[in-house]
XYZ file of C-alpha atoms in Angstrom:
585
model
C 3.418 2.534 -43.234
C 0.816 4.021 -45.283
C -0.873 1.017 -46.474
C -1.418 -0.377 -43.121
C -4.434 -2.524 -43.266
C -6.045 -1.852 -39.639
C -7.192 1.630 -40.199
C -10.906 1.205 -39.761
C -13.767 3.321 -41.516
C -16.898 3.393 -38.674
C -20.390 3.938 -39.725
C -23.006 4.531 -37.799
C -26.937 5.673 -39.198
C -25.493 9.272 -40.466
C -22.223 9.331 -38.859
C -19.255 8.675 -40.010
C -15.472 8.570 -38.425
C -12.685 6.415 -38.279
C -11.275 3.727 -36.088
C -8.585 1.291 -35.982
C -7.860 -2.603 -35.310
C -6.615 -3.223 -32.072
C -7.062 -7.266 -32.058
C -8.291 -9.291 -34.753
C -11.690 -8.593 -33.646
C -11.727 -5.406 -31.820
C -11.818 -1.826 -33.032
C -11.580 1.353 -30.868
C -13.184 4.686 -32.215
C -14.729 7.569 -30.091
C -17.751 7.114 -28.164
C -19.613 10.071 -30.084
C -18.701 8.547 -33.468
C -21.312 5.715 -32.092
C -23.186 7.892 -30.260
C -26.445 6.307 -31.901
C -25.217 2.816 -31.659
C -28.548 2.066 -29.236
C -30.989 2.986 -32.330
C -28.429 2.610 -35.544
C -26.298 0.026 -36.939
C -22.499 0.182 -36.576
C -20.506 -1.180 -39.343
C -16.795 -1.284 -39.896
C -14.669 -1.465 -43.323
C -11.314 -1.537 -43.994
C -9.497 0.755 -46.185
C -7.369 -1.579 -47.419
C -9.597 -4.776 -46.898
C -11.818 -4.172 -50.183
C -14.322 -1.914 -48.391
C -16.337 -5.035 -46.968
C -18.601 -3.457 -43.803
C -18.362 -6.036 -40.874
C -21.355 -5.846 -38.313
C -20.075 -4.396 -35.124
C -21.288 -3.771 -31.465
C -20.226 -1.648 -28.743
C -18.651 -3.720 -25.832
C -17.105 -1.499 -23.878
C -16.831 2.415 -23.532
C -15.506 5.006 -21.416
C -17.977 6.774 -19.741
C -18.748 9.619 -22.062
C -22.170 11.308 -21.920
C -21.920 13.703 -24.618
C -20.963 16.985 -24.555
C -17.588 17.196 -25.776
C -15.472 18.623 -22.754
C -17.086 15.016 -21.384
C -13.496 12.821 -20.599
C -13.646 9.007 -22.109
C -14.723 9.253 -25.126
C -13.197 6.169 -26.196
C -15.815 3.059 -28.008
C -14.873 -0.587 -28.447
C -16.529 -2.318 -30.772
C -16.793 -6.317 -31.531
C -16.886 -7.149 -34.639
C -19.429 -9.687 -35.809
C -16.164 -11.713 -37.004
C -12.478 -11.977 -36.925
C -10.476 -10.386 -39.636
C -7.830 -11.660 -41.196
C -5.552 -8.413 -40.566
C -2.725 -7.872 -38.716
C -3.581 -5.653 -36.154
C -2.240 -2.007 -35.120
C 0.738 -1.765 -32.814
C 1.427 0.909 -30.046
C 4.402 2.340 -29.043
C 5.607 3.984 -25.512
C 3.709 6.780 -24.475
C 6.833 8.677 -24.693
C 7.400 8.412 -27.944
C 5.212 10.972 -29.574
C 7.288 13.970 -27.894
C 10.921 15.280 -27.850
C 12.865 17.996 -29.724
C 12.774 18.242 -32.538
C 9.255 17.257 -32.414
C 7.806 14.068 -34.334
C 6.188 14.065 -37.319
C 2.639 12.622 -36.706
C -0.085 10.856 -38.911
C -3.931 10.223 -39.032
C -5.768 8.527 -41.098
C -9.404 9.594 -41.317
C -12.938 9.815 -43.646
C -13.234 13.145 -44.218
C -16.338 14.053 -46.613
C -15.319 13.327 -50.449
C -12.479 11.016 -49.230
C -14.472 7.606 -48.783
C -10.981 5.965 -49.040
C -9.280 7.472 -46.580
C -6.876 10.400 -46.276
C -3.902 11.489 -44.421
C -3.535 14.276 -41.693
C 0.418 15.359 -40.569
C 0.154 16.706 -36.826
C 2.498 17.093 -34.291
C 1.872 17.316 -30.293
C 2.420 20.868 -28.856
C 3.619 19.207 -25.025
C 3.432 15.774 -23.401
C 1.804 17.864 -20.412
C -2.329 16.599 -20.459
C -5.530 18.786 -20.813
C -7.478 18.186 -17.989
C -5.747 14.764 -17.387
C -7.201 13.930 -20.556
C -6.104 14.973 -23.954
C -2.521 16.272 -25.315
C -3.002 19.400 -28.253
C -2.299 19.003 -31.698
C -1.132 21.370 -34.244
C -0.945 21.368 -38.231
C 2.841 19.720 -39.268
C 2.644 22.676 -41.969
C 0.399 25.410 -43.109
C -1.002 23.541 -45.928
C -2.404 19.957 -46.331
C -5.369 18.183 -44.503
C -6.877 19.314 -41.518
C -8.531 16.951 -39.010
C -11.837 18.154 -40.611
C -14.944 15.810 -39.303
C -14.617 11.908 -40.360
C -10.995 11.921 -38.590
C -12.205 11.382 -34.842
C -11.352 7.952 -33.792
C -8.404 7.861 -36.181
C -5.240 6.516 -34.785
C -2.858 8.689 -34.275
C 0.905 7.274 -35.067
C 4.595 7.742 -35.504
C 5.209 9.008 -39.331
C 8.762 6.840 -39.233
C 7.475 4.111 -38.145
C 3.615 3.664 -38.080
C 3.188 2.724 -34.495
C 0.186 4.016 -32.512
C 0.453 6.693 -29.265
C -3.108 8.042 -29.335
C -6.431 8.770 -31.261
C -7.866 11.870 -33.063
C -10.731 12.334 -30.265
C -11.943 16.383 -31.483
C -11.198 17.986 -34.661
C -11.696 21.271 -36.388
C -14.847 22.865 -37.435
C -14.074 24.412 -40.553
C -10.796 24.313 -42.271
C -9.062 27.542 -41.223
C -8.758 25.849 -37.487
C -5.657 23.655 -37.754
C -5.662 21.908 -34.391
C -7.142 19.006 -32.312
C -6.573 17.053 -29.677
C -5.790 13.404 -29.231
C -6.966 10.956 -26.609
C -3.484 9.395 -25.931
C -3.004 5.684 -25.388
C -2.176 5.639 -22.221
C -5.888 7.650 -21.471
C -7.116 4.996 -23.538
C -6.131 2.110 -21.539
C -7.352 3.807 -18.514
C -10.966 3.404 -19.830
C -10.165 -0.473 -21.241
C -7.783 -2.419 -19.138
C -7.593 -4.844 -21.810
C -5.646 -2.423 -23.989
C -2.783 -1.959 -21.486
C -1.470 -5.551 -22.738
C -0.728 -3.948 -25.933
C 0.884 -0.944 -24.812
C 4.496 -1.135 -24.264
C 5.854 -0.350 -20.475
C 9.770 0.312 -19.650
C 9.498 -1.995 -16.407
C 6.399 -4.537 -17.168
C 5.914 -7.042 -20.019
C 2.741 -8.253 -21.212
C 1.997 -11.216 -19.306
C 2.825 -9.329 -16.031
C 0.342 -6.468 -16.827
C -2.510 -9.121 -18.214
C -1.716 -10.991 -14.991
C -2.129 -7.448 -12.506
C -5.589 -6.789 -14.500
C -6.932 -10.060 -14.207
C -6.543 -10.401 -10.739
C -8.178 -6.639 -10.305
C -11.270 -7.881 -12.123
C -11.481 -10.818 -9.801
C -11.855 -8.755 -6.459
C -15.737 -7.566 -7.176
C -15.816 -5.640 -4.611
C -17.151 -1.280 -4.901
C -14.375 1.298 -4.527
C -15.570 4.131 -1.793
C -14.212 7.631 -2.070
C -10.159 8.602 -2.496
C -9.628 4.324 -1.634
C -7.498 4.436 -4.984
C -5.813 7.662 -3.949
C -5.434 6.202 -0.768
C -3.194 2.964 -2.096
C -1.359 5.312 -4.699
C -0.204 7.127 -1.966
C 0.832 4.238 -0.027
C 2.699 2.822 -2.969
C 4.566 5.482 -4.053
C 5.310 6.894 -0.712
C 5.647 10.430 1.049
C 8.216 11.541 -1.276
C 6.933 9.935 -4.355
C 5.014 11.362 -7.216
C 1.841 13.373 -6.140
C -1.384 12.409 -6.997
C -2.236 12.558 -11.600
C -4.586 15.652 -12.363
C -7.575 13.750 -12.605
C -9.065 11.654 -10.402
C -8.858 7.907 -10.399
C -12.213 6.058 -11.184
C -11.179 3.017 -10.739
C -8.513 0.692 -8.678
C -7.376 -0.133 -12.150
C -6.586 3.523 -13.014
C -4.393 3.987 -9.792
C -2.666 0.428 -10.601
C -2.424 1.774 -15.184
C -1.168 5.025 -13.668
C 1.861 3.518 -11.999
C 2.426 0.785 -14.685
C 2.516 3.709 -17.320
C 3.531 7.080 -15.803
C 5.177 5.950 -12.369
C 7.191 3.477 -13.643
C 8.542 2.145 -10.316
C 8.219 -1.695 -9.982
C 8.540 -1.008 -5.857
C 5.665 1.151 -6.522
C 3.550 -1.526 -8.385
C 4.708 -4.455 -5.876
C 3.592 -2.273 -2.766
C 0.356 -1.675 -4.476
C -0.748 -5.241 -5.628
C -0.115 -6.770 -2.347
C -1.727 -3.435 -0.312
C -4.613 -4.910 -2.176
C -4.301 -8.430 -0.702
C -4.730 -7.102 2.356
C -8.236 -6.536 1.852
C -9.547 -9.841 0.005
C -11.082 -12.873 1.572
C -10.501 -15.207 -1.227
C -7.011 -17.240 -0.638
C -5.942 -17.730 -4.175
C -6.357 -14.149 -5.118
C -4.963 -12.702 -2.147
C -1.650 -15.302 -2.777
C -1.483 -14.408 -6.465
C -1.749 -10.802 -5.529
C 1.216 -11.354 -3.045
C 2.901 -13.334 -5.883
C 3.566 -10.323 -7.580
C 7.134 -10.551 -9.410
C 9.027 -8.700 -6.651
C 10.982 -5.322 -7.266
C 14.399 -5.897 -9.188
C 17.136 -5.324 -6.575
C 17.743 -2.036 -7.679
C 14.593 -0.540 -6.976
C 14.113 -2.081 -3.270
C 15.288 -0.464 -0.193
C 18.734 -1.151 0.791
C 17.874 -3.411 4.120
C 21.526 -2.609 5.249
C 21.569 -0.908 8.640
C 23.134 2.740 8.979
C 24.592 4.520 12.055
C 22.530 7.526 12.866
C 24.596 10.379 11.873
C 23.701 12.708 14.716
C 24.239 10.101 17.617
C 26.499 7.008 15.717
C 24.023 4.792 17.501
C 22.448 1.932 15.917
C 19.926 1.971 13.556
C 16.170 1.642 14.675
C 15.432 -0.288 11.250
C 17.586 -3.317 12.370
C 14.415 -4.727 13.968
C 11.780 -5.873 10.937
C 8.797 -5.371 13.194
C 5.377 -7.415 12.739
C 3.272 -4.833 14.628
C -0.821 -6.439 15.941
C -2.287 -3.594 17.004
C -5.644 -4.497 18.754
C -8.307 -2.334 19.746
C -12.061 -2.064 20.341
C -14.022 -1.426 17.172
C -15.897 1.262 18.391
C -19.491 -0.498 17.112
C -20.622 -0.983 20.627
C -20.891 -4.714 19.695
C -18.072 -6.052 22.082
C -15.589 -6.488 18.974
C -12.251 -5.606 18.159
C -10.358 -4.436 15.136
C -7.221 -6.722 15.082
C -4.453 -4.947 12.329
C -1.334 -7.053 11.441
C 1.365 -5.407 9.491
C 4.920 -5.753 8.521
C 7.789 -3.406 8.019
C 10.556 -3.575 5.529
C 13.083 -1.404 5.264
C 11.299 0.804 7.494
C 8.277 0.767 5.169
C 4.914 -0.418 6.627
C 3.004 -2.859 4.664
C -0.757 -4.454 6.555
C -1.020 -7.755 6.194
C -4.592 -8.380 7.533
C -7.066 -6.344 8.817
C -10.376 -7.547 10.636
C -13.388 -6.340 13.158
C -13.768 -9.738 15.419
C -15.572 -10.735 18.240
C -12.600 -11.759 21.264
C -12.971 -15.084 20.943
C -11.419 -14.813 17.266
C -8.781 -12.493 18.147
C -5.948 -14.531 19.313
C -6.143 -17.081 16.129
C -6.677 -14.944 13.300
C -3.356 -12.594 14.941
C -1.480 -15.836 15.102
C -2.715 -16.829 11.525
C -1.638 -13.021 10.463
C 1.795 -12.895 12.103
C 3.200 -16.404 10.364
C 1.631 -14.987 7.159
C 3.473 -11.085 8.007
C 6.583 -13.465 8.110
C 6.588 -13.540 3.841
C 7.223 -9.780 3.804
C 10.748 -9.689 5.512
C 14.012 -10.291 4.140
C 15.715 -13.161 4.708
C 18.194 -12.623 7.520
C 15.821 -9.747 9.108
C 15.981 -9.919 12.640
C 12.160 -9.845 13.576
C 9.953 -7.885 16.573
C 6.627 -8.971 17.513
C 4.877 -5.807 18.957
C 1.420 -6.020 20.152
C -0.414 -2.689 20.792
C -2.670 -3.196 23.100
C -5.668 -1.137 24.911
C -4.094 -0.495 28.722
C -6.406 -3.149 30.614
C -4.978 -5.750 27.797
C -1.452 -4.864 28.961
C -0.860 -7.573 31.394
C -2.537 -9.882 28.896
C -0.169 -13.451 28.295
C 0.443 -12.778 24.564
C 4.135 -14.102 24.703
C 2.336 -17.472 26.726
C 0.187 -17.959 23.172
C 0.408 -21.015 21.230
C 2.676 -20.300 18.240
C 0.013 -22.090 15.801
C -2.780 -24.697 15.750
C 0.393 -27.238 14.991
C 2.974 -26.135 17.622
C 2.397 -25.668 20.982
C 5.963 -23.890 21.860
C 4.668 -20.325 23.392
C 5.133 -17.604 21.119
C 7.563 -15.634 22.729
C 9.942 -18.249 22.530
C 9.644 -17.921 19.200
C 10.494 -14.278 18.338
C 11.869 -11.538 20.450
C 8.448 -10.125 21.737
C 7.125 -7.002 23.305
C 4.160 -5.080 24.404
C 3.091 -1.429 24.256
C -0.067 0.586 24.995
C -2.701 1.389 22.196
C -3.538 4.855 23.761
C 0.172 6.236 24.173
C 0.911 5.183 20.701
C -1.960 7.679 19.638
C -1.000 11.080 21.415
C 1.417 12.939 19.752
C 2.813 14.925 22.444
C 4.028 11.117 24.598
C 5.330 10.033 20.810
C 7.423 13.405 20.926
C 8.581 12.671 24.436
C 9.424 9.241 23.374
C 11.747 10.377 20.533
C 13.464 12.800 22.346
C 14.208 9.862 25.267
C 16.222 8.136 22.645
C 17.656 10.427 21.449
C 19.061 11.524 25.241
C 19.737 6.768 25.881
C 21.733 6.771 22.047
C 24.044 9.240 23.749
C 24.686 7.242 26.749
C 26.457 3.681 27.340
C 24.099 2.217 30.283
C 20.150 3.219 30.934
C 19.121 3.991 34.301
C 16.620 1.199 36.314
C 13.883 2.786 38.756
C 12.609 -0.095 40.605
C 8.477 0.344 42.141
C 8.793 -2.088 44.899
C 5.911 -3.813 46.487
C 5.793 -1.255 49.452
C 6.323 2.022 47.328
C 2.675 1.324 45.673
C 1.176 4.281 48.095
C 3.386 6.660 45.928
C 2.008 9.988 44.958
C 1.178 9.476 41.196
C 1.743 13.057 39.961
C 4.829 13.274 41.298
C 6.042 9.892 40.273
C 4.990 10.677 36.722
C 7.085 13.981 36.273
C 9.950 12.093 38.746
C 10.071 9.689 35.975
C 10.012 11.888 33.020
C 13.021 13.530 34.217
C 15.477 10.400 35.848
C 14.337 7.025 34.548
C 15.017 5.030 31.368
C 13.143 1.712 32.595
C 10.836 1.595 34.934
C 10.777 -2.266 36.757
C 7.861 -3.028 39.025
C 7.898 -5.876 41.285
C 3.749 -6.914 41.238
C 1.679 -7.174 37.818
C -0.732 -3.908 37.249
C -3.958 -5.785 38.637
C -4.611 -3.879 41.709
C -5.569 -0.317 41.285
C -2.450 1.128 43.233
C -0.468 -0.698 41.007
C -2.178 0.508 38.043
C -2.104 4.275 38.937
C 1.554 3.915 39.226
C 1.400 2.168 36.230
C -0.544 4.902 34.006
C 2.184 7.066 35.608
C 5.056 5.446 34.253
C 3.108 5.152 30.447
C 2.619 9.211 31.593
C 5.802 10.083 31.996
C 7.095 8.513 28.459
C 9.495 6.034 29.629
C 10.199 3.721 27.085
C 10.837 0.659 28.489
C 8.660 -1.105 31.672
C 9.350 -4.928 32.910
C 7.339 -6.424 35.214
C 5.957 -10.059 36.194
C 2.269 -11.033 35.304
C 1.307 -13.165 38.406
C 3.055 -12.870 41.870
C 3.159 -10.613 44.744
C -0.175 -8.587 45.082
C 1.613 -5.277 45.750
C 0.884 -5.238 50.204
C 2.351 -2.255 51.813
C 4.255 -4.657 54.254
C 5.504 -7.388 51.882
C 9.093 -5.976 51.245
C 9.619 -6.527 54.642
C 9.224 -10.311 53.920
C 12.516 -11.938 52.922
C 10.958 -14.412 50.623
C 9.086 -11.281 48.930
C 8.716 -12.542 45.140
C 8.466 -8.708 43.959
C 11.626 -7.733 45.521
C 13.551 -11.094 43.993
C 12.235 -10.224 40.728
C 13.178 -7.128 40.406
C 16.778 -8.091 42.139
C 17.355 -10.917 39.325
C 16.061 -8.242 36.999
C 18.725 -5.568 37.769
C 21.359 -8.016 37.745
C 20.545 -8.980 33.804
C 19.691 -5.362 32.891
C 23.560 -4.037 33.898
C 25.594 -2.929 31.479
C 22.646 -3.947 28.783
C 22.422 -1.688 25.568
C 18.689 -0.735 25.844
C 18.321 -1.393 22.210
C 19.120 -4.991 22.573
C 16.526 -5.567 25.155
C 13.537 -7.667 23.117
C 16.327 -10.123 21.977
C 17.652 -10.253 25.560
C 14.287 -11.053 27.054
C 13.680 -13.043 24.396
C 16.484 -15.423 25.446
C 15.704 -15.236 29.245
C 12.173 -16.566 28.106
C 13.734 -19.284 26.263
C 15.607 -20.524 28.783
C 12.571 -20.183 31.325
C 9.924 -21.767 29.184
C 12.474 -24.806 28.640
C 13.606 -24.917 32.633
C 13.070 -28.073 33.850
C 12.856 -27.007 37.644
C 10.496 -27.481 40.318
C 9.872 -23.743 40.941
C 9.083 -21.790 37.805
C 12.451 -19.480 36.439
C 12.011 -16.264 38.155
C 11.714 -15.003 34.139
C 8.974 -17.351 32.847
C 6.119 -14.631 33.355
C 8.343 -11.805 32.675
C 6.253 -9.285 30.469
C 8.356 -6.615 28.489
C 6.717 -3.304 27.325
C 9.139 -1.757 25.027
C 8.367 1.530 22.375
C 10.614 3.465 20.148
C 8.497 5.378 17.704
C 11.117 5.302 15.106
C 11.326 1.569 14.912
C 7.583 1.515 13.975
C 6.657 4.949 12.759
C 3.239 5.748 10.945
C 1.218 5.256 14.151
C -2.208 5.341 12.683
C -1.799 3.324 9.555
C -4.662 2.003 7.712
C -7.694 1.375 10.346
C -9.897 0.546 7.648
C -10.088 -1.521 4.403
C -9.793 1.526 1.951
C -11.578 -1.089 -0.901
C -14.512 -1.373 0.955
């Protein structure tokens, strides 16, 4: 391994230090080895390449600004030429620490050594200095020292010559017998490019070239903690916390879980969080194209009894959640948020501010698209979240695309719930502890609001309801403002599921005594289809009364074809708040 042709002597003006061949015309060194590159010539020669200088230039380089607690201190240089050399190889990360620790070697140009001399080092702990640098100490008492003409050197494996890192500050004078080495996972944090050479347990070459690729395509600025952001979302609550140091870069957060995560689930979650958030289609589909988790590593879709109830499982619905609500510019537009939950975890699909006339076909776009995140055989929800005075709104009645005209809630099992009781905390803790009373019992109870109850007190409704009722049915849509203030009551008093029909009886004090009243046949039919119903199986229950409705061929409309379904369980879509806002700008 010694006479390993790609260890690279850098000059530049005055200065001297080493460097090494990474490609056949790129050589990394440290940025204050070429500190003067702006006023000086930078030359490289090989120490075993007949001492030839080759022109170089600086090309890339980490961000150093010269004092030397400074992080990325890492140069690349171009050389004016390709050399005919084969160039240095890397090992894992890993590899330059265990017990008993390994034997490490640099090559540097130390003064009085023009050729070249060896250094034998070993790394004190894998743990980082400052997120930046691991610590070297002397092999033995005796030998070289990384004296001055060592930084840049590569730093490899004695037994078998493969790179982890580079000599980035060495001693001062020869009685110090420690450094510190930029390791090569740092390095790559700083040039992207270098990641294809560095081995990764999970990722080969090609799929880490492809990942940084399609990063450099987005060209787009990074605000504030947006790569901490997706880092978090990738690896999860209970996932590694956030690295020491901060990420820079979208590519840092994406080379930290390549290298240190190691979780493909991780990576996929990440690469197509980002897709969310770009307008151009073949990125955003090559981005989703991601090679998908190995089997082992995804979440087992198989649904599990809850062990404190035996009930079923919340998670055997694969929501697609819209939630739609005013932007809050003043401007009359909405923020329309698609996502899509596997195996419980939330993933947004799209996310737009749009004036109302855009809404319903970029949602409609969104949801087909959300339909590429579930797993074959998932039994899907459409929820819409919607502000209270879009409640009554005929989502279920939309056309399914711009090529079918089948309504939409034929099409899925389909449901409705209110934007502002999805956002208080104390009605999303009332909500959870109504299931958890409805998984302990076989039947849920039915309060029917008939047309002639509108004049109800709504206090007293509202903490009636918290106490008795499961459902709530009402027999005239929430237009009037009776109707409505019974309405808010029932979203008051947390009851999880409300039915009611979106055109019909206006809600008159004296219609119930009508025997053709359309409220009061509703809500009879309605009854007679709830009994005996598990609650959890309503959406797909609904969802078949509105097929059969939509495809009646009767003179009278079914008494189901406007039936509109509001239906909440926050542990079927947890993580209420989500992402309201591209985090990439």
């Amino acid at each position: 391994m010694s006479s390993a042709s790609w260890h690279a002597r850098i000059s530049c003006g005055r200065d001297t230090g080493a460097g090494f061949l990474v490609t056949e015309q790129h050589v990394l060194t440290c940025a204050h080895v070429v500190a003067r590159s702006d006023t000086e010539a930078v030359a490289v020669s090989f120490a075993h390449g007949g001492y030839e200088e080759v022109p170089a230039r600086v090309v890339a380089h980490g961000g150093w600004d010269g004092r030397e607690t400074d992080p990325g201190d890492l140069a690349v240089l171009e050389l004016d030429r390709p050399v005919p050399m084969k160039p240095a190889e890397f090992a894992t990360p890993t590899d330059a620490y265990g017990e008993p620790p390994r034997r490490l070697l640099a090559y540097g140009f130390p003064k009085r050594y023009d050729e070249g001399t060896f250094a034998e080092y070993r790394a004190t702990a894998e743990q980082l200095i400052a997120g930046e640098w691991v610590q070297l100490e002397s092999w033995a008492a005796h030998g070289q020292s990384l004296a001055p003409g060592f930084s840049g050197a590569a730093v490899t494996l004695a037994d078998t010559g493969r790179v982890v890192g580079m000599v980035s500050a060495a001693a001062r004078s020869p009685e110090i017998r420690n450094g510190r080495m930029l390791p090569s996972q740092v390095m790559a944090r700083y040039w992207p490019r270098l990641a294809d050479l560095i081995p990764t347990p999970e990722y080969g070459q090609g799929e880490k070239g492809h990942l940084r690729l399609l990063l450099a395509r987005l060209q787009f600025p990074v605000p504030e903690h947006s790569p901490e952001r997706l880092y978090q979302d990738a690896v999860g609550p209970l996932g590694p916390p956030l690295p020491p140091h901060r990420f820079t870069s979208l590519w840092d957060a994406a080379w930290y879980l390549l290298s240190e995560v190691q979780d493909p689930a991780a990576v996929t979650r990440f690469t197509t969080r980002l897709a969310d958030f770009v307008d151009d289609t073949p990125t955003r589909t090559a981005l989703r194209a991601w090679p998908a988790a190995p089997r082992a590593h995804r979440p087992d879709p198989t649904p599990k009894p809850r062990p404190e109830t035996g009930g079923a499982d919340p998670h055997t619905w694969s929501p697609i959640l819209v939630e739609i609500a005013p932007s809050g510019s003043g401007d009359g537009r909405f923020l329309v948020e698609v996502s899509a939950y596997n195996g419980g975890h939330r993933r947004v699909v799209g996310s737009r501010r749009l004036p109302v006339e855009r809404v319903r076909p970029y949602t409609l776009e969104r949801i087909d698209e959300a339909y590429h995140e579930l797993e074959p055989g998932a039994q899907e929800l459409i929820a819409f979240v919607l502000p209270r005075r879009w409640l009554n709104a005929d989502v279920a009645h939309w056309k399914r695309s711009a090529d079918d005209d089948s309504p939409l809630g034929s099409f899925a099992p389909l449901v409705v719930m209110d934007l502002e009781r999805r956002r208080s905390g104390g009605l999303q803790h009332k909500l959870r502890q109504k299931w958890q009373h409805l998984d302990a019992r076989p039947t849920a109870r039915l309060h029917r609001i008939d047309c002639w109850s509108v004049g109800q007190d709504q206090v007293k409704l509202t903490i009636g309801l918290r106490r008795d009722a499961d459902m709530v049915g009402f027999a005239t849509p929430p237009r009037a403002d009776r109707v409505r203030r019974l309405f808010q009551a029932s979203l008051n008093a947390a009851v999880p599921v409300m039915l009611w029909p979106r055109t019909g009886c206006r809600g008159e004090h004296r219609c119930g005594e009508s025997a053709d009243c359309r409220g009061s046949a509703f809500l009879d039919r309605l009854a007679e289809h709830l009994a005996n119903l598990p609650i959890r199986e309503l959406p797909r229950h609904v969802h078949e009364l509105r097929e059969t409705a939509y495809a009646s061929d009767a003179p009278e409309p079914h008494w189901a074809y406007d039936l509109a379904l509001l239906w909440e369980d926050p542990e079927c879509l947890p993580d209420p708040v989500g992402y309201l806002h591209s985090p990439v700008g």
